[in-house]
Amino acid sequence: MRRAGRIAAAVSAAISVMIAMPVHASDTGDISSFLSGGAGGAMQDTGTAEPGGNITGDQSGSSQASSSSAQSLNMVTCTDSQTGINVARAVVPEGYTVTSETTWCGAIQSPDYPAEVFIDARSPDGSIELTYESPVEFVQVLNASVNGMQFMVHQDWTISTDYLMMMLTYMNSQQYCDYVSQNCMPGASGMTFISEKPVSEQSQQLMQQSSQQKLDEINQLLSPENGIYVDYVETTAAERTYRYTDPYGKSKYLVVSCVGQALRLVESVSSYGMGETNITNLIWSIPGRYCLMVDEDKYDEGMAVFESFCTNTTISDQFKKAMVDLSQTIMTTVANARATTISSQASYVQDTFSSELSGQDDTYSSMEAWDDAIMDRNDYTLSSGDSVKVDTSYDYVYELSDGSVYATNSALDEPAGGTLLYAN
């Protein structure tokens, strides 16, 4: 029903405003290749380019860091090889190899997120690997009936033609982490859950507040008085650790970190000649997913790198805004073309994004405040206007003249020419 599609576009446009953090499958029945790197565009090797500064941190005060006194990180810009636009940045130690891929209008993409950015970073010896997956969104059909007769049933890994979105049974953040560990690690064996990072009561309260705010915002866009409304929103976050054996027999750890948000959209309408229509769907998204694959004996080093990677690796502000601004346009264009998926409109979407973002500098600003609390980090604004996240274990954070950032726990360790930053 195209009416449901129009409603879905309005709802999901509101959802897409919240792109919090951290698949293009070869066919609609297999998501694993997408989550492990995708298969839609050529991989772009961004190397260890100098994109405008380093982050250097004294790691001695971090509970998960190694005993080394400092860590220097490059901020690497990721450019889509097909359109030439900057889509994301990765923050990694010097010497790491970074590759990025942008998949346009693939099997898992939707009007809200028509492009997916996947980033992979590896240490020189291959003992540490980091990945980032930008937002993805799914729908679960709970009920779709007219006068009590079902006209649509949910079926995983098929496209909802109303929403132009992949159908998939809802998973909260913990379940999604488990799914990644069990289905998205080719060649891994003996995958075993080890632990989960606890979410504090304060963070849980902040997530509940975020859910309530999202529910209120979306219902302002809909028509609750006419039977179209959202009656429930759930926000979750998880960081889970697993142990496994890689294809070469080496014992390794997998750490998966993500946030998720789901809303329940209800349409209950009675009209003359049509009778009673009842439609209930769960629209859910993973605003960002991060993974660490690390040799067992490099765990401490890997976790120190992972924290910095998670807190600063993301798609650009401009890319986020373009997805929000163009969502309705994409939905309308696909509908006018009488298409049942967005894949046929890939060239149009690429051209539209290129036109929208042409000539713009990429910037990276603050994420949701509740997300900072969950990740135990503070947000700092640099002189360029960009946002940088630093673990709360650091007492002093400085911006240096070359645009780099230095974090330390010693008041005596003040870098020459540095400007002391204060958390937002």
Short mmCIF file of C-alpha atoms in Angstrom, two decimals:
data_model
loop_
_atom_site.label_atom_id
_atom_site.label_comp_id
_atom_site.label_asym_id
_atom_site.label_seq_id
_atom_site.Cartn_x
_atom_site.Cartn_y
_atom_site.Cartn_z
CA MET A 1 0.00 0.00 0.00
CA ARG A 2 1.67 3.20 -1.18
CA ARG A 3 -0.10 5.17 1.52
CA ALA A 4 1.82 3.16 4.11
CA GLY A 5 4.96 3.90 2.16
CA ARG A 6 4.38 7.64 2.41
CA ILE A 7 3.80 7.31 6.15
CA ALA A 8 6.93 5.22 6.47
CA ALA A 9 8.99 7.85 4.70
CA ALA A 10 7.86 10.54 7.11
CA VAL A 11 8.53 8.35 10.13
CA SER A 12 11.90 7.09 9.04
CA ALA A 13 13.01 10.59 8.06
CA ALA A 14 12.54 11.51 11.69
CA ILE A 15 14.45 8.41 12.76
CA SER A 16 17.34 9.18 10.47
CA VAL A 17 17.98 12.45 12.31
CA MET A 18 19.50 10.29 15.05
CA ILE A 19 22.57 8.69 13.51
CA ALA A 20 24.38 7.91 16.74
CA MET A 21 27.61 6.16 16.35
CA PRO A 22 29.26 1.83 15.62
CA VAL A 23 25.42 -4.88 3.88
CA HIS A 24 25.36 -5.23 0.88
CA ALA A 25 24.70 -8.96 0.51
CA SER A 26 25.21 -10.78 -2.74
CA ASP A 27 21.60 -11.83 -2.44
CA THR A 28 18.73 -10.93 -0.12
CA GLY A 29 19.17 -14.10 1.91
CA ASP A 30 22.70 -13.46 3.11
CA ILE A 31 23.79 -10.42 5.08
CA SER A 32 27.17 -11.78 6.16
CA SER A 33 29.20 -10.55 3.19
CA PHE A 34 27.81 -7.05 3.66
CA LEU A 35 28.65 -6.88 7.32
CA SER A 36 32.15 -8.17 6.67
CA GLY A 37 32.94 -5.67 3.95
CA GLY A 38 30.22 -5.60 1.35
CA ALA A 39 30.22 -6.27 -2.35
CA GLY A 40 28.99 -3.29 -4.26
CA GLY A 41 31.79 -0.84 -4.93
CA ALA A 42 35.54 -1.02 -5.27
CA MET A 43 37.47 -0.89 -2.02
CA GLN A 44 39.32 2.39 -1.62
CA ASP A 45 42.71 2.22 0.08
CA THR A 46 43.09 5.43 2.05
CA GLY A 47 46.44 4.33 3.45
CA THR A 48 47.90 6.47 6.21
CA ALA A 49 47.29 9.83 4.59
CA GLU A 50 47.72 13.01 6.63
CA PRO A 51 44.14 14.35 6.74
CA GLY A 52 44.67 17.18 9.17
CA GLY A 53 46.16 16.19 12.46
CA ASN A 54 46.86 13.49 15.00
CA ILE A 55 45.42 12.56 18.36
CA THR A 56 48.05 11.70 20.91
CA GLY A 57 47.03 10.27 24.25
CA ASP A 58 48.90 9.37 27.41
CA GLN A 59 47.37 5.95 28.01
CA SER A 60 48.69 5.40 31.51
CA GLY A 61 45.40 6.33 33.16
CA SER A 62 43.11 4.21 31.02
CA SER A 63 41.74 1.08 32.62
CA GLN A 64 41.90 -0.80 29.33
CA ALA A 65 45.06 0.70 27.93
CA SER A 66 48.53 -0.71 27.79
CA SER A 67 51.40 0.65 29.88
CA SER A 68 52.77 2.75 27.01
CA SER A 69 53.08 6.45 27.83
CA ALA A 70 51.54 7.85 24.66
CA GLN A 71 49.59 6.91 21.58
CA SER A 72 49.54 8.80 18.29
CA LEU A 73 46.56 8.47 16.00
CA ASN A 74 45.96 9.62 12.42
CA MET A 75 42.62 11.02 11.30
CA VAL A 76 42.06 9.50 7.87
CA THR A 77 39.48 10.90 5.44
CA CYS A 78 37.49 8.26 3.53
CA THR A 79 36.43 9.30 0.03
CA ASP A 80 33.87 7.45 -2.07
CA SER A 81 35.72 6.31 -5.19
CA GLN A 82 32.54 6.45 -7.32
CA THR A 83 31.43 10.03 -6.60
CA GLY A 84 34.62 11.61 -5.24
CA ILE A 85 32.87 12.97 -2.14
CA ASN A 86 34.27 12.64 1.36
CA VAL A 87 31.88 10.41 3.29
CA ALA A 88 33.61 9.50 6.56
CA ARG A 89 36.72 9.63 8.69
CA ALA A 90 38.63 6.92 10.53
CA VAL A 91 40.90 7.47 13.53
CA VAL A 92 43.68 4.89 13.75
CA PRO A 93 47.30 4.58 14.92
CA GLU A 94 50.10 5.54 12.58
CA GLY A 95 51.07 2.72 10.25
CA TYR A 96 47.61 1.17 9.99
CA THR A 97 46.16 0.47 6.55
CA VAL A 98 42.66 1.85 6.07
CA THR A 99 40.25 0.83 3.32
CA SER A 100 36.73 2.11 2.81
CA GLU A 101 33.82 1.15 0.59
CA THR A 102 30.57 2.95 -0.15
CA THR A 103 27.70 0.77 -1.35
CA TRP A 104 24.90 2.62 -3.15
CA CYS A 105 21.33 1.32 -3.21
CA GLY A 106 22.27 -2.28 -2.43
CA ALA A 107 20.00 -5.05 -1.21
CA ILE A 108 20.05 -3.78 2.39
CA GLN A 109 19.80 -0.06 1.66
CA SER A 110 16.62 1.97 2.18
CA PRO A 111 15.42 5.49 1.28
CA ASP A 112 16.61 6.71 4.69
CA TYR A 113 20.07 5.18 4.26
CA PRO A 114 20.56 4.75 0.48
CA ALA A 115 24.32 4.45 0.88
CA GLU A 116 26.34 2.42 3.37
CA VAL A 117 29.94 3.13 4.33
CA PHE A 118 32.15 0.28 5.52
CA ILE A 119 35.62 0.99 6.92
CA ASP A 120 38.32 -1.59 7.63
CA ALA A 121 41.61 -0.79 9.41
CA ARG A 122 44.50 -3.20 10.07
CA SER A 123 47.72 -2.99 12.02
CA PRO A 124 50.97 -3.54 10.10
CA ASP A 125 51.37 -7.10 11.44
CA GLY A 126 47.68 -7.97 11.01
CA SER A 127 47.16 -8.77 14.69
CA ILE A 128 44.55 -6.01 15.14
CA GLU A 129 41.65 -5.32 12.78
CA LEU A 130 38.93 -2.70 13.23
CA THR A 131 35.71 -2.26 11.26
CA TYR A 132 32.90 0.31 11.14
CA GLU A 133 29.48 -0.02 9.53
CA SER A 134 27.34 3.09 9.00
CA PRO A 135 23.56 3.09 9.72
CA VAL A 136 21.28 0.36 8.42
CA GLU A 137 17.53 0.08 8.84
CA PHE A 138 14.95 -2.73 8.69
CA VAL A 139 11.24 -3.30 9.17
CA GLN A 140 9.33 -6.11 10.86
CA VAL A 141 5.69 -6.51 9.87
CA LEU A 142 3.67 -7.32 12.98
CA ASN A 143 0.18 -7.01 11.51
CA ALA A 144 -1.33 -5.90 8.20
CA SER A 145 -5.04 -6.54 7.81
CA VAL A 146 -8.20 -5.09 6.29
CA ASN A 147 -11.42 -6.13 7.98
CA GLY A 148 -9.51 -8.88 9.77
CA MET A 149 -8.02 -10.34 6.58
CA GLN A 150 -4.22 -10.36 6.36
CA PHE A 151 -2.88 -8.79 3.16
CA MET A 152 0.81 -8.96 4.09
CA VAL A 153 2.93 -11.27 6.22
CA HIS A 154 6.45 -10.77 7.47
CA GLN A 155 9.22 -12.69 5.71
CA ASP A 156 12.88 -12.14 6.59
CA TRP A 157 15.18 -11.04 3.77
CA THR A 158 12.45 -9.86 1.42
CA ILE A 159 11.76 -6.24 0.50
CA SER A 160 8.73 -4.43 1.88
CA THR A 161 7.44 -2.64 -1.22
CA ASP A 162 5.61 -0.08 0.92
CA TYR A 163 8.73 0.93 2.81
CA LEU A 164 11.31 -0.04 0.16
CA MET A 165 13.14 -1.56 3.09
CA MET A 166 14.43 -5.04 3.92
CA MET A 167 12.21 -7.04 6.26
CA LEU A 168 14.07 -8.54 9.21
CA THR A 169 12.87 -9.67 12.64
CA TYR A 170 13.82 -7.10 15.28
CA MET A 171 17.07 -7.49 17.19
CA ASN A 172 18.09 -5.26 20.09
CA SER A 173 21.75 -4.29 20.42
CA GLN A 174 22.71 -7.39 22.40
CA GLN A 175 21.02 -9.68 19.88
CA TYR A 176 22.59 -7.83 16.97
CA CYS A 177 26.05 -8.26 18.49
CA ASP A 178 25.37 -11.99 18.83
CA TYR A 179 24.14 -12.12 15.23
CA VAL A 180 27.34 -10.50 13.99
CA SER A 181 29.48 -12.94 16.00
CA GLN A 182 27.64 -16.00 14.73
CA ASN A 183 26.97 -15.07 11.10
CA CYS A 184 29.48 -12.47 9.99
CA MET A 185 32.87 -14.00 10.78
CA PRO A 186 33.82 -16.22 7.83
CA GLY A 187 36.21 -19.01 8.76
CA ALA A 188 35.84 -18.50 12.51
CA SER A 189 35.24 -21.53 14.72
CA GLY A 190 34.39 -22.07 18.37
CA MET A 191 32.81 -18.63 18.76
CA THR A 192 32.06 -18.25 22.49
CA PHE A 193 30.51 -15.34 24.37
CA ILE A 194 32.87 -14.06 27.11
CA SER A 195 31.50 -10.88 28.63
CA GLU A 196 29.41 -7.75 28.16
CA LYS A 197 30.33 -4.22 29.18
CA PRO A 198 27.75 -3.11 31.78
CA VAL A 199 25.48 -0.17 31.00
CA SER A 200 25.14 2.10 34.01
CA GLU A 201 21.80 3.06 35.50
CA GLN A 202 22.44 6.65 34.44
CA SER A 203 23.01 5.56 30.85
CA GLN A 204 19.84 3.47 30.91
CA GLN A 205 17.90 6.51 32.09
CA LEU A 206 19.40 8.61 29.30
CA MET A 207 18.39 6.01 26.73
CA GLN A 208 14.86 5.99 28.10
CA GLN A 209 14.78 9.77 27.79
CA SER A 210 16.01 9.49 24.21
CA SER A 211 13.24 7.00 23.44
CA GLN A 212 10.56 9.27 24.90
CA GLN A 213 11.91 12.28 23.01
CA LYS A 214 11.92 10.34 19.75
CA LEU A 215 8.35 9.12 20.33
CA ASP A 216 7.15 12.68 20.96
CA GLU A 217 9.00 14.09 17.94
CA ILE A 218 7.67 11.52 15.50
CA ASN A 219 4.07 11.77 16.69
CA GLN A 220 4.25 15.51 16.05
CA LEU A 221 4.89 14.64 12.38
CA LEU A 222 2.09 12.09 12.18
CA SER A 223 -1.67 12.22 12.81
CA PRO A 224 -2.43 10.42 16.09
CA GLU A 225 -5.93 11.90 16.05
CA ASN A 226 -6.50 10.11 12.72
CA GLY A 227 -5.23 6.76 13.95
CA ILE A 228 -1.63 6.99 12.75
CA TYR A 229 0.91 7.10 15.55
CA VAL A 230 3.95 5.56 17.24
CA ASP A 231 3.13 3.91 20.55
CA TYR A 232 6.56 2.61 21.60
CA VAL A 233 10.25 3.42 21.10
CA GLU A 234 13.16 1.39 22.45
CA THR A 235 16.81 2.48 22.51
CA THR A 236 19.53 -0.03 23.37
CA ALA A 237 23.33 -0.23 23.45
CA ALA A 238 25.76 -3.09 23.89
CA GLU A 239 29.45 -3.97 23.79
CA ARG A 240 30.03 -7.74 23.86
CA THR A 241 33.25 -9.76 23.77
CA TYR A 242 33.71 -13.22 22.25
CA ARG A 243 36.59 -15.66 21.88
CA TYR A 244 37.11 -17.65 18.67
CA THR A 245 39.70 -19.44 16.54
CA ASP A 246 40.54 -17.96 13.15
CA PRO A 247 41.04 -20.06 9.96
CA TYR A 248 44.77 -20.34 10.74
CA GLY A 249 44.23 -21.80 14.20
CA LYS A 250 45.07 -18.63 16.11
CA SER A 251 43.07 -17.77 19.23
CA LYS A 252 41.46 -14.35 18.95
CA TYR A 253 38.93 -12.04 20.57
CA LEU A 254 36.00 -10.35 18.82
CA VAL A 255 34.49 -7.22 20.38
CA VAL A 256 31.23 -5.93 18.88
CA SER A 257 29.81 -2.56 19.89
CA CYS A 258 26.59 -1.01 18.61
CA VAL A 259 23.53 1.04 19.45
CA GLY A 260 20.01 0.41 18.21
CA GLN A 261 16.64 2.08 18.13
CA ALA A 262 13.23 0.65 17.27
CA LEU A 263 9.77 2.19 17.05
CA ARG A 264 6.34 0.61 16.70
CA LEU A 265 4.21 2.36 14.08
CA VAL A 266 0.44 1.85 14.24
CA GLU A 267 -2.13 2.70 11.58
CA SER A 268 -5.71 2.00 12.65
CA VAL A 269 -8.16 3.63 10.26
CA SER A 270 -11.85 3.09 9.50
CA SER A 271 -13.32 4.51 6.32
CA TYR A 272 -16.51 4.14 4.32
CA GLY A 273 -16.21 1.51 1.62
CA MET A 274 -12.86 0.25 2.90
CA GLY A 275 -13.80 -0.92 6.36
CA GLU A 276 -11.18 -1.16 9.07
CA THR A 277 -7.46 -1.15 8.26
CA ASN A 278 -4.96 -2.18 10.92
CA ILE A 279 -1.23 -2.05 10.21
CA THR A 280 1.50 -2.39 12.84
CA ASN A 281 5.19 -2.40 11.99
CA LEU A 282 8.47 -2.26 13.87
CA ILE A 283 10.96 0.03 12.14
CA TRP A 284 14.39 -0.51 13.61
CA SER A 285 17.88 0.73 12.91
CA ILE A 286 21.46 0.14 13.93
CA PRO A 287 22.88 3.69 13.78
CA GLY A 288 26.43 2.36 13.93
CA ARG A 289 28.33 -0.87 14.49
CA TYR A 290 32.02 -1.29 15.41
CA CYS A 291 34.11 -4.46 15.62
CA LEU A 292 37.57 -5.35 16.91
CA MET A 293 39.27 -8.60 15.90
CA VAL A 294 42.50 -9.03 17.87
CA ASP A 295 45.05 -11.73 18.65
CA GLU A 296 44.61 -12.94 22.21
CA ASP A 297 48.06 -11.72 23.29
CA LYS A 298 47.38 -8.23 21.84
CA TYR A 299 44.04 -7.69 23.60
CA ASP A 300 45.10 -4.74 25.80
CA GLU A 301 46.71 -2.92 22.90
CA GLY A 302 43.72 -3.67 20.69
CA MET A 303 41.22 -2.32 23.20
CA ALA A 304 43.12 0.96 23.59
CA VAL A 305 43.00 1.41 19.81
CA PHE A 306 39.35 0.30 19.65
CA GLU A 307 38.22 2.94 22.15
CA SER A 308 39.71 5.75 20.06
CA PHE A 309 38.41 4.20 16.84
CA CYS A 310 34.84 3.94 18.15
CA THR A 311 34.73 7.43 19.60
CA ASN A 312 35.95 9.23 16.50
CA THR A 313 35.21 7.11 13.42
CA THR A 314 31.93 8.10 11.75
CA ILE A 315 30.29 9.39 8.59
CA SER A 316 30.47 13.14 7.99
CA ASP A 317 27.88 15.68 9.10
CA GLN A 318 27.19 16.53 5.46
CA PHE A 319 26.62 12.88 4.53
CA LYS A 320 24.21 12.47 7.45
CA LYS A 321 22.30 15.61 6.53
CA ALA A 322 22.06 14.62 2.87
CA MET A 323 20.48 11.30 3.82
CA VAL A 324 17.88 13.12 5.93
CA ASP A 325 17.19 15.78 3.29
CA LEU A 326 16.94 13.38 0.35
CA SER A 327 14.95 10.55 1.95
CA GLN A 328 11.53 11.77 0.81
CA THR A 329 12.84 12.68 -2.65
CA ILE A 330 14.26 9.19 -3.13
CA MET A 331 11.01 7.59 -1.97
CA THR A 332 8.99 9.70 -4.42
CA THR A 333 11.36 9.05 -7.32
CA VAL A 334 11.27 5.28 -6.80
CA ALA A 335 7.47 5.34 -6.50
CA ASN A 336 7.11 7.37 -9.69
CA ALA A 337 9.32 4.86 -11.49
CA ARG A 338 6.99 2.09 -10.23
CA ALA A 339 10.04 0.32 -8.83
CA THR A 340 9.82 -2.14 -5.94
CA THR A 341 13.40 -1.57 -4.72
CA ILE A 342 15.77 1.39 -4.77
CA SER A 343 18.54 -0.55 -6.57
CA SER A 344 17.37 0.62 -10.01
CA GLN A 345 17.83 4.22 -8.91
CA ALA A 346 21.49 3.91 -7.87
CA SER A 347 22.78 6.29 -10.55
CA TYR A 348 20.15 8.89 -9.71
CA VAL A 349 20.96 8.67 -6.00
CA GLN A 350 24.70 8.96 -6.60
CA ASP A 351 24.23 11.98 -8.87
CA THR A 352 21.89 13.62 -6.36
CA PHE A 353 24.32 13.13 -3.49
CA SER A 354 27.21 14.39 -5.61
CA SER A 355 25.25 17.51 -6.50
CA GLU A 356 24.18 18.07 -2.90
CA LEU A 357 27.68 17.66 -1.43
CA SER A 358 29.82 19.05 -4.25
CA GLY A 359 32.32 21.60 -2.97
CA GLN A 360 31.45 21.11 0.70
CA ASP A 361 34.09 20.43 3.31
CA ASP A 362 33.44 17.40 5.49
CA THR A 363 33.00 18.12 9.21
CA TYR A 364 32.40 15.91 12.23
CA SER A 365 30.31 17.19 15.11
CA SER A 366 28.96 15.89 18.37
CA MET A 367 26.75 12.82 18.60
CA GLU A 368 23.91 12.26 21.05
CA ALA A 369 24.78 13.09 24.67
CA TRP A 370 23.39 9.78 25.94
CA ASP A 371 25.76 7.99 23.58
CA ASP A 372 28.72 9.80 25.13
CA ALA A 373 27.63 8.68 28.59
CA ILE A 374 27.32 5.06 27.49
CA MET A 375 30.77 5.09 25.92
CA ASP A 376 32.42 6.90 28.89
CA ARG A 377 33.75 9.74 26.81
CA ASN A 378 33.72 13.52 26.68
CA ASP A 379 33.14 15.68 23.62
CA TYR A 380 35.53 18.51 22.74
CA THR A 381 35.20 21.13 19.99
CA LEU A 382 38.36 22.01 18.06
CA SER A 383 39.13 25.44 16.62
CA SER A 384 38.02 24.09 13.21
CA GLY A 385 34.56 23.38 14.63
CA ASP A 386 35.01 19.61 14.42
CA SER A 387 34.20 17.41 17.38
CA VAL A 388 36.67 15.00 18.95
CA LYS A 389 35.78 12.36 21.53
CA VAL A 390 38.22 11.53 24.31
CA ASP A 391 37.86 8.87 26.98
CA THR A 392 36.73 10.24 30.35
CA SER A 393 39.79 8.68 31.99
CA TYR A 394 41.88 11.60 30.69
CA ASP A 395 41.98 14.70 32.91
CA TYR A 396 43.58 17.12 30.45
CA VAL A 397 43.01 17.47 26.71
CA TYR A 398 44.95 19.95 24.53
CA GLU A 399 44.68 21.08 20.92
CA LEU A 400 48.10 21.66 19.36
CA SER A 401 49.00 24.22 16.72
CA ASP A 402 49.02 21.59 13.95
CA GLY A 403 45.43 20.55 14.70
CA SER A 404 46.35 17.43 16.65
CA VAL A 405 45.01 16.59 20.10
CA TYR A 406 47.03 15.56 23.14
CA ALA A 407 45.39 13.85 26.14
CA THR A 408 47.10 13.25 29.48
CA ASN A 409 46.42 12.72 33.18
CA SER A 410 49.28 14.88 34.41
CA ALA A 411 48.92 18.63 34.97
CA LEU A 412 52.70 18.89 34.52
CA ASP A 413 52.55 17.31 31.08
CA GLU A 414 51.40 20.44 29.25
CA PRO A 415 52.51 20.46 25.59
CA ALA A 416 54.26 23.56 24.29
CA GLY A 417 51.88 25.79 22.36
CA GLY A 418 48.87 23.68 23.34
CA THR A 419 45.44 25.09 24.09
CA LEU A 420 43.58 23.44 26.96
CA LEU A 421 40.14 22.20 25.87
CA TYR A 422 37.06 21.86 28.04
CA ALA A 423 34.40 19.21 27.63
CA ASN A 424 31.14 20.39 26.06
#
